[in-house]
CSV table of C-alpha atoms in Angstrom, one decimal:
chain,number,residue,atom,x,y,z
A,1,MET,CA,181.3,253.2,171.7
A,2,THR,CA,182.7,256.0,169.5
A,3,VAL,CA,185.8,255.5,167.5
A,4,GLN,CA,188.0,258.6,167.7
A,5,PRO,CA,190.0,259.5,164.6
A,6,ALA,CA,193.6,258.7,165.0
A,7,VAL,CA,194.7,259.8,161.6
A,8,THR,CA,194.4,262.8,159.4
A,9,SER,CA,193.0,262.3,155.9
A,10,GLN,CA,195.1,263.7,153.0
A,11,PRO,CA,193.9,264.6,149.6
A,12,GLY,CA,193.9,261.5,147.5
A,13,GLY,CA,192.8,259.3,150.2
A,14,SER,CA,196.2,258.8,151.8
A,15,GLU,CA,196.4,259.1,155.6
A,16,THR,CA,199.1,260.2,157.9
A,17,PRO,CA,199.2,260.2,161.7
A,18,ALA,CA,198.0,263.4,163.2
A,19,ALA,CA,200.7,265.1,165.2
A,20,ASP,CA,199.9,265.9,168.8
A,21,GLY,CA,199.0,269.6,169.1
A,22,ALA,CA,198.8,270.1,165.4
A,23,GLN,CA,196.8,273.1,164.3
A,24,PRO,CA,193.8,272.6,162.1
A,25,ARG,CA,194.8,273.0,158.5
A,26,ALA,CA,192.5,274.3,155.7
A,27,VAL,CA,192.9,273.1,152.1
A,28,ARG,CA,194.5,276.2,150.5
A,29,GLY,CA,195.2,277.3,146.9
A,30,SER,CA,193.2,279.0,144.2
A,31,TRP,CA,189.5,278.5,144.4
A,32,VAL,CA,189.5,276.5,141.2
A,33,ARG,CA,192.2,274.1,142.6
A,34,ALA,CA,190.4,273.9,145.9
A,35,LEU,CA,187.1,273.2,144.1
A,36,PHE,CA,188.6,270.2,142.3
A,37,MET,CA,190.7,268.8,145.1
A,38,ARG,CA,189.5,265.8,147.0
A,39,ARG,CA,187.7,266.5,150.1
A,40,PRO,CA,188.4,265.0,153.5
A,41,SER,CA,185.6,262.4,152.7
A,42,GLY,CA,187.9,261.2,149.9
A,43,ILE,CA,185.8,262.2,146.9
A,44,ASN,CA,185.0,265.4,145.0
A,45,LEU,CA,181.8,265.7,142.9
A,46,ALA,CA,183.0,268.8,141.0
A,47,PRO,CA,184.5,266.8,138.1
A,48,VAL,CA,181.5,264.6,137.9
A,49,ILE,CA,179.1,267.6,137.8
A,50,LEU,CA,181.3,269.1,135.1
A,51,GLY,CA,180.9,265.8,133.1
A,52,LEU,CA,177.1,266.1,133.6
A,53,VAL,CA,177.2,269.6,132.2
A,54,VAL,CA,179.2,268.4,129.2
A,55,VAL,CA,176.7,265.6,128.5
A,56,CYS,CA,173.7,268.0,128.8
A,57,VAL,CA,175.3,270.6,126.5
A,58,GLY,CA,176.2,267.9,124.0
A,59,PHE,CA,172.7,266.5,123.8
A,60,GLN,CA,171.1,269.9,123.7
A,61,THR,CA,173.3,270.8,120.7
A,62,ALA,CA,172.2,267.6,119.0
A,63,ASN,CA,168.5,268.0,119.9
A,64,SER,CA,166.9,271.2,121.0
A,65,ASN,CA,164.2,269.3,123.0
A,66,PHE,CA,166.7,267.9,125.5
A,67,LEU,CA,166.7,270.7,128.0
A,68,THR,CA,163.0,271.6,127.6
A,69,PRO,CA,161.0,271.7,130.9
A,70,TRP,CA,158.8,268.8,129.7
A,71,ASN,CA,161.8,266.5,128.9
A,72,ILE,CA,163.7,267.4,132.1
A,73,THR,CA,160.6,266.6,134.1
A,74,ASN,CA,160.3,263.2,132.3
A,75,LEU,CA,164.0,262.6,132.8
A,76,SER,CA,163.8,263.2,136.5
A,77,LEU,CA,160.8,260.8,136.8
A,78,GLN,CA,162.8,258.2,134.8
A,79,VAL,CA,165.8,258.3,137.1
A,80,ALA,CA,164.0,258.5,140.5
A,81,SER,CA,163.5,254.7,140.9
A,82,VAL,CA,167.0,253.7,139.8
A,83,GLY,CA,168.4,256.6,141.9
A,84,VAL,CA,166.7,255.3,145.1
A,85,ILE,CA,168.2,251.8,144.3
A,86,ALA,CA,171.6,253.5,143.7
A,87,VAL,CA,171.5,255.1,147.1
A,88,GLY,CA,171.3,251.7,148.7
A,89,VAL,CA,174.1,250.4,146.5
A,90,VAL,CA,176.3,253.3,147.8
A,91,VAL,CA,175.6,252.2,151.4
A,92,ILE,CA,176.7,248.6,150.7
A,93,LEU,CA,179.8,249.8,148.6
A,94,LEU,CA,180.9,252.0,151.5
A,95,LEU,CA,181.0,248.8,153.6
A,96,GLY,CA,183.3,247.3,151.0
A,97,GLU,CA,180.7,244.8,149.8
A,98,ILE,CA,178.4,244.5,146.7
A,99,ASP,CA,174.8,243.4,146.3
A,100,LEU,CA,174.0,242.0,142.9
A,101,SER,CA,170.4,241.3,143.9
A,102,VAL,CA,169.1,244.9,144.2
A,103,ALA,CA,167.4,244.9,140.8
A,104,ALA,CA,165.8,241.5,141.5
A,105,ILE,CA,164.6,242.7,144.9
A,106,SER,CA,163.0,245.8,143.3
A,107,GLY,CA,161.2,243.6,140.8
A,108,PHE,CA,160.1,241.1,143.4
A,109,CYS,CA,158.8,243.7,145.8
A,110,GLY,CA,157.0,245.4,142.9
A,111,ALA,CA,155.2,242.1,142.3
A,112,VAL,CA,154.4,241.8,146.0
A,113,LEU,CA,152.9,245.3,145.9
A,114,GLY,CA,150.8,244.3,142.9
A,115,VAL,CA,149.5,241.1,144.5
A,116,LEU,CA,148.6,242.8,147.8
A,117,ASN,CA,147.0,245.9,146.4
A,118,VAL,CA,145.3,244.6,143.2
A,119,GLN,CA,144.6,240.9,143.8
A,120,LEU,CA,144.0,241.0,147.6
A,121,GLY,CA,142.6,244.5,147.7
A,122,TRP,CA,144.8,245.8,150.5
A,123,ASN,CA,145.1,249.5,151.2
A,124,ALA,CA,147.8,251.0,148.9
A,125,TRP,CA,150.0,252.5,151.6
A,126,LEU,CA,149.8,249.3,153.7
A,127,SER,CA,150.8,247.3,150.6
A,128,VAL,CA,153.8,249.7,150.0
A,129,ALA,CA,154.9,249.3,153.6
A,130,VAL,CA,154.7,245.5,153.4
A,131,ALA,CA,156.6,245.4,150.1
A,132,VAL,CA,159.4,247.5,151.6
A,133,LEU,CA,159.4,245.4,154.8
A,134,VAL,CA,159.8,242.3,152.5
A,135,GLY,CA,162.8,243.9,150.9
A,136,ILE,CA,164.3,244.7,154.3
A,137,ALA,CA,163.8,241.1,155.4
A,138,ILE,CA,165.6,239.8,152.3
A,139,GLY,CA,168.5,242.2,153.1
A,140,ILE,CA,168.7,240.9,156.7
A,141,PHE,CA,168.7,237.3,155.5
A,142,GLN,CA,171.4,237.9,152.9
A,143,GLY,CA,173.5,240.1,155.2
A,144,SER,CA,173.3,237.4,158.0
A,145,VAL,CA,174.5,234.7,155.6
A,146,VAL,CA,177.4,236.9,154.4
A,147,THR,CA,178.3,237.8,157.9
A,148,TYR,CA,177.9,234.6,159.9
A,149,PHE,CA,179.0,232.1,157.2
A,150,ARG,CA,181.7,234.4,155.8
A,151,VAL,CA,180.7,233.8,152.2
A,152,PRO,CA,181.6,236.5,149.7
A,153,ALA,CA,178.6,238.9,149.2
A,154,PHE,CA,178.7,238.7,145.5
A,155,VAL,CA,178.0,234.9,145.6
A,156,ILE,CA,175.1,235.2,148.1
A,157,THR,CA,173.5,238.1,146.3
A,158,LEU,CA,174.0,236.4,142.9
A,159,ALA,CA,172.1,233.4,144.3
A,160,GLY,CA,169.5,235.9,145.6
A,161,LEU,CA,169.3,237.5,142.1
A,162,ILE,CA,168.5,234.1,140.5
A,163,GLY,CA,166.2,232.9,143.2
A,164,LEU,CA,164.2,236.2,143.4
A,165,GLN,CA,163.6,236.1,139.6
A,166,GLY,CA,162.1,232.7,140.1
A,167,TRP,CA,159.9,233.8,143.0
A,168,THR,CA,158.8,236.8,140.9
A,169,LEU,CA,157.6,234.5,138.1
A,170,ALA,CA,155.9,232.3,140.7
A,171,LEU,CA,153.9,235.3,142.0
A,172,PHE,CA,152.7,236.2,138.5
A,173,GLY,CA,151.7,232.6,137.6
A,174,ASP,CA,150.3,232.6,134.1
A,175,ARG,CA,150.2,236.4,133.8
A,176,THR,CA,152.9,238.7,132.6
A,177,ALA,CA,151.6,241.9,134.4
A,178,ILE,CA,149.5,243.2,137.2
A,179,ASN,CA,147.9,246.6,136.4
A,180,PHE,CA,147.2,249.2,139.0
A,181,ASP,CA,144.3,251.6,139.1
A,182,TYR,CA,145.2,254.7,137.0
A,183,ALA,CA,143.6,257.0,139.7
A,184,GLY,CA,144.8,254.9,142.6
A,185,ASP,CA,147.3,255.9,145.4
A,186,VAL,CA,150.1,253.7,143.9
A,187,ALA,CA,149.9,255.5,140.6
A,188,LYS,CA,149.8,258.9,142.4
A,189,LEU,CA,153.3,258.3,143.7
A,190,THR,CA,154.7,259.3,140.4
A,191,SER,CA,151.8,261.2,138.8
A,192,THR,CA,151.5,263.8,141.5
A,193,PHE,CA,153.2,267.2,141.1
A,194,LEU,CA,153.6,269.7,143.9
A,195,SER,CA,152.5,273.4,143.6
A,196,PRO,CA,155.1,276.1,142.8
A,197,VAL,CA,154.9,277.4,146.4
A,198,ALA,CA,155.6,273.9,147.8
A,199,GLY,CA,158.5,273.5,145.4
A,200,TRP,CA,160.2,276.7,146.5
A,201,GLY,CA,159.6,275.9,150.1
A,202,ILE,CA,161.3,272.5,149.7
A,203,ALA,CA,164.2,274.0,147.8
A,204,ALA,CA,164.7,276.6,150.6
A,205,ALA,CA,164.6,273.8,153.2
A,206,ILE,CA,167.2,271.7,151.4
A,207,ILE,CA,169.5,274.7,150.9
A,208,LEU,CA,169.3,275.6,154.6
A,209,ALA,CA,169.9,271.9,155.5
A,210,VAL,CA,172.9,271.6,153.2
A,211,ALA,CA,174.4,274.9,154.5
A,212,TYR,CA,173.9,273.9,158.1
A,213,PHE,CA,175.4,270.4,157.9
A,214,ASN,CA,178.3,271.4,155.6
A,215,LEU,CA,179.3,274.3,157.9
A,216,LYS,CA,178.8,272.1,161.0
A,217,GLU,CA,181.0,269.4,159.4
A,218,ARG,CA,183.7,271.9,158.6
A,219,ALA,CA,183.6,273.2,162.2
A,220,ARG,CA,183.9,269.7,163.5
A,221,LEU,CA,186.9,268.9,161.4
A,222,LYS,CA,188.5,272.2,162.3
A,223,ALA,CA,187.9,271.6,166.0
A,224,ALA,CA,189.3,268.1,165.8
A,225,GLY,CA,192.5,269.3,164.1
A,226,LEU,CA,191.6,267.5,160.9
A,227,GLU,CA,192.0,268.7,157.3
A,228,HIS,CA,189.1,270.8,156.2
A,229,SER,CA,188.0,273.0,153.3
A,230,GLU,CA,188.4,276.8,153.4
A,231,LEU,CA,185.3,278.7,154.3
A,232,ARG,CA,185.1,280.4,150.9
A,233,THR,CA,185.2,277.0,149.2
A,234,GLN,CA,182.3,275.8,151.4
A,235,ILE,CA,180.3,279.0,150.7
A,236,LEU,CA,181.0,278.6,147.0
A,237,LYS,CA,179.7,275.0,147.2
A,238,ILE,CA,176.6,276.0,149.0
A,239,VAL,CA,175.9,278.8,146.5
A,240,GLY,CA,176.4,276.4,143.6
A,241,ILE,CA,173.9,273.9,145.1
A,242,ALA,CA,171.4,276.7,145.7
A,243,LEU,CA,171.7,277.9,142.1
A,244,VAL,CA,171.2,274.4,140.8
A,245,LEU,CA,168.1,273.8,143.1
A,246,CYS,CA,166.6,277.1,142.2
A,247,GLY,CA,167.1,276.5,138.5
A,248,ALA,CA,165.6,273.1,138.8
A,249,ILE,CA,162.5,274.5,140.6
A,250,VAL,CA,162.1,277.2,137.9
A,251,VAL,CA,162.2,274.5,135.2
A,252,PHE,CA,159.8,272.1,137.0
A,253,ASN,CA,157.3,275.0,137.6
A,254,ARG,CA,157.4,275.9,133.9
A,255,ASP,CA,156.1,272.3,133.3
A,256,ARG,CA,153.8,270.6,135.8
A,257,GLY,CA,155.7,271.4,139.1
A,258,LEU,CA,158.1,269.4,141.2
A,259,PRO,CA,157.2,265.7,140.9
A,260,LEU,CA,156.4,264.0,144.2
A,261,ALA,CA,158.6,261.1,143.3
A,262,VAL,CA,161.6,263.4,142.7
A,263,PHE,CA,161.0,265.1,146.1
A,264,ILE,CA,160.9,261.6,147.8
A,265,PHE,CA,164.2,260.7,146.0
A,266,LEU,CA,165.9,263.9,147.1
A,267,ALA,CA,164.6,263.5,150.7
A,268,ILE,CA,166.1,259.9,150.7
A,269,VAL,CA,169.4,261.3,149.5
A,270,VAL,CA,169.6,264.1,152.1
A,271,ALA,CA,168.5,261.7,154.9
A,272,MET,CA,171.0,259.0,154.0
A,273,ASP,CA,173.8,261.6,153.6
A,274,TYR,CA,172.9,262.7,157.2
A,275,VAL,CA,173.0,259.1,158.4
A,276,ILE,CA,176.4,258.4,156.8
A,277,ARG,CA,178.1,261.7,157.7
A,278,GLN,CA,176.5,262.7,161.0
A,279,THR,CA,175.6,259.6,162.9
A,280,ARG,CA,177.6,257.0,164.8
A,281,TYR,CA,176.3,254.3,162.5
A,282,GLY,CA,177.7,256.2,159.5
A,283,SER,CA,181.1,256.6,161.0
A,284,ARG,CA,181.2,252.9,162.0
A,285,LEU,CA,180.1,251.9,158.5
A,286,LEU,CA,183.0,253.9,157.0
A,287,ALA,CA,185.4,252.5,159.5
A,288,ILE,CA,184.5,249.0,158.6
A,289,GLY,CA,184.7,249.8,154.9
A,290,GLY,CA,188.2,251.2,155.4
A,291,ASN,CA,189.5,248.3,157.5
A,292,ALA,CA,187.1,245.8,159.0
A,293,GLU,CA,189.7,244.1,161.2
A,294,ALA,CA,190.8,247.4,162.7
A,295,ALA,CA,187.2,248.3,163.3
A,296,ARG,CA,186.6,245.0,165.0
A,297,ARG,CA,189.6,245.5,167.3
A,298,ALA,CA,188.3,249.0,168.1
A,299,GLY,CA,185.1,247.4,169.5
A,300,ILE,CA,182.8,248.2,166.6
A,301,PRO,CA,180.0,245.6,166.2
A,302,VAL,CA,181.0,244.7,162.7
A,303,GLN,CA,178.4,242.0,162.3
A,304,ARG,CA,175.4,244.2,163.2
A,305,ILE,CA,176.6,247.1,161.1
A,306,ARG,CA,177.1,244.8,158.1
A,307,ILE,CA,173.7,243.2,158.4
A,308,ALA,CA,172.0,246.7,158.8
A,309,ALA,CA,173.8,247.9,155.7
A,310,PHE,CA,172.4,245.0,153.6
A,311,ALA,CA,168.9,245.7,155.1
A,312,ILE,CA,169.1,249.4,154.2
A,313,GLY,CA,170.3,248.6,150.7
A,314,SER,CA,167.5,246.0,150.1
A,315,GLY,CA,164.8,248.2,151.7
A,316,LEU,CA,165.8,251.1,149.3
A,317,ALA,CA,165.8,248.6,146.4
A,318,ALA,CA,162.3,247.5,147.3
A,319,PHE,CA,161.1,251.1,147.4
A,320,GLY,CA,162.8,251.8,144.1
A,321,GLY,CA,160.7,248.9,142.8
A,322,VAL,CA,157.6,250.5,144.2
A,323,LEU,CA,158.4,253.8,142.3
A,324,ALA,CA,159.1,251.8,139.1
A,325,ALA,CA,155.7,250.0,139.4
A,326,SER,CA,154.0,253.3,140.1
A,327,ARG,CA,155.5,254.9,137.0
A,328,LEU,CA,154.5,252.0,134.8
A,329,ILE,CA,151.2,251.7,136.6
A,330,ALA,CA,151.9,248.0,136.5
A,331,ALA,CA,154.2,245.3,137.9
A,332,THR,CA,155.5,243.1,135.2
A,333,THR,CA,157.7,240.0,135.0
A,334,GLN,CA,160.3,242.2,133.5
A,335,SER,CA,160.4,244.6,136.4
A,336,GLY,CA,163.9,244.8,137.8
A,337,ALA,CA,165.4,243.1,134.7
A,338,GLY,CA,167.3,244.6,131.8
A,339,ASP,CA,169.8,247.4,132.7
A,340,THR,CA,168.4,248.2,136.2
A,341,LEU,CA,171.3,246.5,138.1
A,342,ILE,CA,173.9,247.9,135.7
A,343,ASN,CA,172.6,251.4,135.9
A,344,ALA,CA,172.3,251.4,139.7
A,345,ILE,CA,175.9,250.2,140.3
A,346,ALA,CA,177.3,252.4,137.5
A,347,ALA,CA,175.6,255.5,139.0
A,348,ALA,CA,177.3,254.9,142.3
A,349,VAL,CA,180.7,254.3,140.7
A,350,ILE,CA,180.5,257.1,138.2
A,351,GLY,CA,179.6,259.4,141.1
A,352,GLY,CA,182.9,258.5,142.8
A,353,THR,CA,182.0,255.9,145.4
A,354,SER,CA,184.9,253.4,145.8
A,355,LEU,CA,184.3,249.8,145.0
A,356,PHE,CA,186.7,248.9,147.8
A,357,GLY,CA,184.8,250.5,150.7
A,358,GLY,CA,185.3,253.4,153.1
A,359,ARG,CA,185.2,256.2,150.5
A,360,GLY,CA,182.2,257.7,148.9
A,361,SER,CA,179.1,259.9,149.2
A,362,VAL,CA,175.4,259.4,148.9
A,363,TYR,CA,175.3,262.4,146.6
A,364,SER,CA,177.4,260.4,144.1
A,365,ALA,CA,174.3,258.3,143.5
A,366,LEU,CA,172.3,261.5,142.7
A,367,VAL,CA,174.9,262.9,140.2
A,368,GLY,CA,175.7,259.4,138.8
A,369,VAL,CA,172.1,258.5,138.0
A,370,LEU,CA,171.6,261.9,136.4
A,371,ILE,CA,174.5,261.2,134.0
A,372,ILE,CA,173.3,257.7,133.3
A,373,GLY,CA,169.7,259.0,132.8
A,374,SER,CA,170.8,261.9,130.7
A,375,ILE,CA,172.7,259.6,128.3
A,376,SER,CA,169.8,257.2,128.0
A,377,ASN,CA,167.3,260.0,127.5
A,378,GLY,CA,169.4,261.9,125.1
A,379,MET,CA,170.0,258.8,122.9
A,380,ASP,CA,166.3,258.1,122.9
A,381,LEU,CA,165.7,261.6,121.6
A,382,LEU,CA,168.3,260.9,118.9
A,383,ALA,CA,166.6,257.6,118.1
A,384,LEU,CA,169.8,255.7,118.7
A,385,PRO,CA,169.5,251.8,119.1
A,386,SER,CA,169.9,250.1,122.5
A,387,ALA,CA,173.3,248.8,121.4
A,388,ALA,CA,174.6,252.4,121.3
A,389,LYS,CA,173.2,253.0,124.8
A,390,PHE,CA,175.2,250.1,126.4
A,391,ILE,CA,178.4,251.0,124.5
A,392,ILE,CA,178.3,254.7,125.3
A,393,THR,CA,177.3,254.0,129.0
A,394,SER,CA,180.2,251.6,129.4
A,395,MET,CA,182.6,254.1,127.9
A,396,VAL,CA,181.4,256.8,130.4
A,397,LEU,CA,181.8,254.3,133.2
A,398,LEU,CA,185.3,253.5,132.1
A,399,LEU,CA,186.2,257.1,131.6
A,400,ALA,CA,184.9,257.9,135.2
A,401,VAL,CA,187.0,255.2,136.7
A,402,VAL,CA,190.2,256.3,134.8
A,403,VAL,CA,189.6,260.0,135.7
A,404,ASP,CA,189.1,259.0,139.3
A,405,ALA,CA,192.4,257.1,139.3
A,406,ILE,CA,194.3,260.0,137.7
A,407,ALA,CA,192.8,262.5,140.1
A,408,ALA,CA,193.8,260.2,143.0
A,409,ARG,CA,197.4,259.9,141.7
A,410,SER,CA,197.6,263.7,141.1
A,411,SER,CA,196.4,264.5,144.6
A,412,ARG,CA,199.0,262.1,146.1
A,413,SER,CA,201.7,263.9,144.0
A,414,GLN,CA,200.5,267.2,145.4
A,415,VAL,CA,200.8,265.9,148.9
A,416,ARG,CA,204.4,264.7,148.3
A,417,GLU,CA,205.3,268.2,147.0
């Protein structure tokens, strides 16, 4: 069953009933104002991207090595695993829930990969598949408990976090690490770089896909009489994405080429964005995140959607753990510990995804993790202590939340005017 929209979204997230026979309205104004106004999805990544530019310019001014092709390639490899986990966090946040066990799942599934591939001698790709399936199974279990026993998700996933850390230590036994073959297929996940031609081909495919789905979405909103962006704003957005992608490919090709792990991360972002924005599952997920009771009354299978969201989040966390193990060429007892959970959730929130559900974008994970990763990488170049990393990252997170709240209030004021 498809839920038909009964309201028209307004900038700032407010909604008013759509008048019968109302004509489609485009967001008008100067292109600068239109660029920074909230989209019908409820978020706008332009201020976040501007913040990323400021961060990059600041660190480049402090250390000229920050924007070198070598460092940008390393930075992209550093954020790929946390970025994949953050995509799963976005899916669960859109539902209006939170999963505190994603980092522990990534560490546990990395350990499962090590045991299967190194200790038992399984094929690398079969081991990766089983590790991800284990993550999905954990998500189904936790989602089922949250759904059927109506226990707050943060309690169940907090128990999962603690329990999985214990299971991870149990898998390792007396050891602290399981090392993979340097030339093996697991290591190749993050040590493989694509040729320049392949990089340009992938960039072209992504640009065409972004253009197609954005223009298709605009046409759908216009045909449904819902608020939509002006065509020139959409074209400006597509041109901006194209310039960023082309610039990234030029930089990667000046070093070792587009990393395979980064390509996989981008493919996951594009695929999940398609699922959220273009499929029935995505619209139902957003409906539940906006108002679960209204969604239930509309006939949406809330329980199945909720369990599926936890399964997706845990599966992506497991794959993030696989990428992290591949980059380290080892699974350790510290995998998934430290700041992995903080960075994954902070990336989603800094990117603009609401903690209260129903509003957000998968691309927020991409931009958010780039900001988090840039800050961490830049402070490493400046040889700042870990204490400074946590303090500055928390300040950026706080600033992002405050700016988001101010932008929402400003948009609501514009609507009243």
